[in-house]
Every structure is written in C-alpha cells, then in structure tokens.
Amino acid sequence: MSDAARVCVYGAPPAGLVEVPRGAVQVSPLSPGGESLEELASGSLAAAVVAAPPGTVERRYVLARLLQALAPGAALTAVAPKDKGGARLRKELEAFGCTVAETSGQHQRICRTERPPEPTGLEAAIAAGALQHHPTLGLWTQPGVFSWDRPDPGTRQLLAALPALSGRGADLGCGLGVLALAVLEGAKVSRLDLVDIDARAIAAARRNVEDPRAAFHWADARLAPELSGLDFVVSNPPFHDRGVEDRELGQGFIRRAHQILRPGGALWLVANRHLPYEAVLNGLFSRVTPRGEGAGFKIYEARR
C-alpha cells in the first residue's frame, strides 16, 4: 500500500449509515483487485472503516489486523447487523483495549473508536483467524472461507458422482480446492483453472493443489478470467451474498460455464435441492441429465 493511500475500507458498509473516507482503498478479500489486508504496514493508516464479517473468529481477525495497521490515535469505524455480530462488536473492540462509542441504525450497530497506544490481544486474534493447516480436513484453510473447517456435503455428493475427466477444464468457485484435487487425479486432464472471488480461498488452494496443471485466479467466476473452448467445468456455486440467499448467483455460474465450454463440453454441477436451476440449464444446454440426489442436494451433468 502506497504512502498516499492512508485510509482503507473493508467490505461494503451500508450507504448513508457510515461515511467511507474519500480515497479509501478496499482491503476485503472478496473484492478482486483490491489491496491485501495482510500486507498493510503496521501503523500506516490514518483511518479505517469496516463492514465487520459475521463469523466471530473472522471478525476478530479483521478488527485486529486493522488495529495493527492503524497509527496510534487513528480512527476505526466498525459496523455490523445486530444479529450478525453487531451485538458483540463493542465488547470485542474493548477486549483489544479500545474505548468505544456505540450507536445504532437500520438494524446495524456502529462502533467508533481509536487505536489505543498499546492494543491488547491482537496477536492471538490474528493467529486464530490466519491461513492455517486444519488437522481434520488435512488442508490449508482460513476462517471466513466457505466450509473452512468441515467437509461440505454438497461437494462430497459431487465428488461421488464425478467420472474421470479429460482435457482442459475449470473449477468455478473452487474454494479450498477439494474438487480440483479429485479432478487432477485424472491423468488425462491437461489443465485446470481454479477461480474464486475470495482471495483467502485462492491462497489456500495454491497450497492444497500443488499440481503444475493447475492455474489460480482471484476473480468473480461469472465474469473472469478469459476462458474458452473448455472440455469441462465443475462447480459447487454459492447462493448467498453477505448472508442473504441470492439464487441469481448460481444461475450466473451456469451461464458462465455455458460461455466457456466448447460444443459438447460438460458442466458438472451440485446444487441445493430447493434451488431453481433447471430452467436455466435446460434453456442453455443441449442435454441436461440428473446424476444423483441425496442429503438435500442434486447433481447435474449438462452438455453444451
């Protein structure tokens, strides 16, 4: 981060509720092309505004990182929905040694504070929320990434249905790289592009998928990177945006898969049973075949 970029914002604070300083640099891992929260120099910021994430470990990690990056006395404004961490924001900041002024509005809690001269507990919070090797998963992971500390049942369902694939492919919404590891067991796979909007997922996947055929992209899978003529796509697409169900997300993944596949190429997709993806699949692909259903999920093979 340059010396001129003295303020930052994490996430998307509600418009009209919290003022984001002019020229603030985005440091959320969910904003491709932004700066890295982890690379902020200690004491380099004059102010920071954060839409605090809902997960406790993730939220405390973000707050600690920002307090570490702020100069002593620099302002920190944190906001979160009352039922998604906002009710705990004040106590968490006070545990770091901050003096907090708290207000509320639009079902959100807003906490304003300054970096104390000697914050407490930052190192422990950063260690708990950092990239780490999970002993149960046997993978590198980080709090805040999708299914960061447990096997995802939808991914397991898709793994059970996947045949041996071949040629060039992509994993849209790759997460930690669980699907990619299985796909790359196939000797006939020549390349696999792993795409995720979460920089933390990409960082973990790079460590988990140590295969020269793998390429990694921090990007919104619905828009980038530039891919075409693929033989296959695998995907367990998201259907929540900031904690709210958004069915258009998964539909966007399906449309993107259709764009980047060659004629005859296959999309292998897992989805929650209640999600209405059939109309989009049937409207785009020449043949859509159910390949399994169970535990609340459904599997599709869709041929372009």
Steps between C-alpha positions, in 0.01 A plus 500: 500500500647837398572783742228704329231240579455586865143374553332170422160333494422133557186371329193710420372705795133598454469814290375799695568336835879518516718745310790343315797740473570633154772303326469198732666188363297179507668221698227233508603157363161491325586796277725379216766755412502658845792526737594227746398546863799290602746728322398822675807637677476539876404855596450608137131597502335824608149349500311182417134406453389137515179315425582235758445140385253276688736221610652562842853379425504670160363825642751519784780426251393788274463744790841400637667538161353846456595612851852376432514704177361820651727766644449567874195722539375429145125450459330162447131472418345152505144413403307173497136381512383452858426131443821432305772611736393857561381427852853383590703766320541734797620230740741361242656842440516568875684169541768645272533797735283743303265763641183466294208730416206290379190605304244315293289542187345293223525190724878552513738575786764764430810515719743790480835484670867591467803277506628497857871561562547134600223270373464164673432157354568582136753222448268228632207617287718517190642154559152349548364652179800462271569251224561168676526127446190329635580162656157346433467618141866442427492822296610860521203722582396826665196609703257679272558276199201286399490179708838591646498249789288207383438297184215650297220243441418638154861467390506144632190419293660638185825314565307174522337562162795637302643275227863516393529821302739593222630800312484862614262603773409750769380488859270801546483594868789271587514572874783311667555284190323182613335438162819596318704240688259228386485623141878513472525135599400439138810452288317625190430845646740740329413824687264616772424867570391561860290814544366655820391847611660446841873575509530285813360200313748551218790528746392175668438322170850590380639309797257211476520442123867464422464389140665668199177457302314733739465877446348732760285811453368745759190611310122500485444172317197646321720756323863391492755377410492477123443132422353322199475163329516299824423131510341509844399721791438385857320723749339518840377858457412733788144614559551752780627857475588661837284246678192548279383232254556610140392241246636711216854419617480134404313583180786733410748216548293281266493770231874551533566127470297491178704790360839341560425139402558367150207341315454159662683609816349409836402691812489293818298691757381441857218709644273505801179320414279809541693719256325560164785435258323262262345771281836671446676169431236380254488838328874501430623143465410244237474215751451514877522175695438458874793300641397459861297636788531467875565677830319807368707531182462423131770434239477591130707426195422760233638465146548811287 
